[in-house]
Coordinates of C-alpha atoms in Angstrom, one line a residue:
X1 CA 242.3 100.3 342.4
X2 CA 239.6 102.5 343.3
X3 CA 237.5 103.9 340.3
X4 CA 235.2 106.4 339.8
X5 CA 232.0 105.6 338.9
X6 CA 231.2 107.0 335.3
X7 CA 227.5 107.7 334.4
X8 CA 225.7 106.0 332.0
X9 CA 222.8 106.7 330.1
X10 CA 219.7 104.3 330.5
X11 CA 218.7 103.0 327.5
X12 CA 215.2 103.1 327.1
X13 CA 212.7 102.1 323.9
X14 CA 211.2 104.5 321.3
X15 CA 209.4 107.6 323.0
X16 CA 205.9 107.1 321.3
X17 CA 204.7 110.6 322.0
X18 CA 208.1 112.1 320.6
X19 CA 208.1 109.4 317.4
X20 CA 204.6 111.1 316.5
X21 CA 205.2 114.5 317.1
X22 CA 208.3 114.1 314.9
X23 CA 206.4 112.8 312.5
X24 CA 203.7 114.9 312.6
X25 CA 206.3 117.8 312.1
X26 CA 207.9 116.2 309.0
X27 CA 204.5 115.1 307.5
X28 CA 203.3 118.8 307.8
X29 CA 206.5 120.2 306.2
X30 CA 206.5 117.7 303.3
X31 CA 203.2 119.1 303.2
X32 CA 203.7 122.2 303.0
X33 CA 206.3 121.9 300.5
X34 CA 204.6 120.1 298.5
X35 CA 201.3 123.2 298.5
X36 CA 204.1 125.7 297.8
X37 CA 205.5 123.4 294.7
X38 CA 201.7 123.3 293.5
X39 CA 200.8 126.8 293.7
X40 CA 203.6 127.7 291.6
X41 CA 202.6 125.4 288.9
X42 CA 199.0 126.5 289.1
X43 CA 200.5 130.6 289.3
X44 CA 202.7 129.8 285.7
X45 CA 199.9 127.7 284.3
X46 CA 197.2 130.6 285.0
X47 CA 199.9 132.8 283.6
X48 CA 200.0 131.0 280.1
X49 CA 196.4 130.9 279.2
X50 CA 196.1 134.8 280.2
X51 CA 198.6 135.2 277.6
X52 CA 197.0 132.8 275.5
X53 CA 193.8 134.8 276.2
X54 CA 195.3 137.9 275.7
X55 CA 196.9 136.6 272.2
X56 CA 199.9 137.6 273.1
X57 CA 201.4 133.8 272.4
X58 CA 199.9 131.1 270.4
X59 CA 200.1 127.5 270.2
X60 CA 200.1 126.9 266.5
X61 CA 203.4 127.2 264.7
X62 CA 203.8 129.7 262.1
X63 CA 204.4 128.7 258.4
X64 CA 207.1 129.8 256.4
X65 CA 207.2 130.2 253.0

């Protein structure tokens, strides 16, 4: 019984260099994520006091009589 000879892949340990580029990439996007999240809340925060400035909204509950 003759067989071919199938080919197997090497298994080798963790690629340092590749282990830090991928994390490198995945700590920059988190980052960046993270920025975009902050700027938004800063954008909608700087829009409310404007407003607040402005008087076009208040803070203090009307009364009703």
């Amino acid at each position: 019984m003759g067989g071919g000879r199938v080919a197997h892949p090497v298994l080798k340990g963790p690629s340092v260099v590749k282990e830090l580029v991928i994390g490198a990439v995945l700590g920059l996007a988190a980052g960046g994520l993270w920025k975009m999240h902050h700027w938004n809340e800063q954008r909608k925060t700087r829009a409310f006091y404007d407003l607040l400035e402005k008087g076009e909204i208040s803070v203090v509950v009307e009364e009703e009589q």
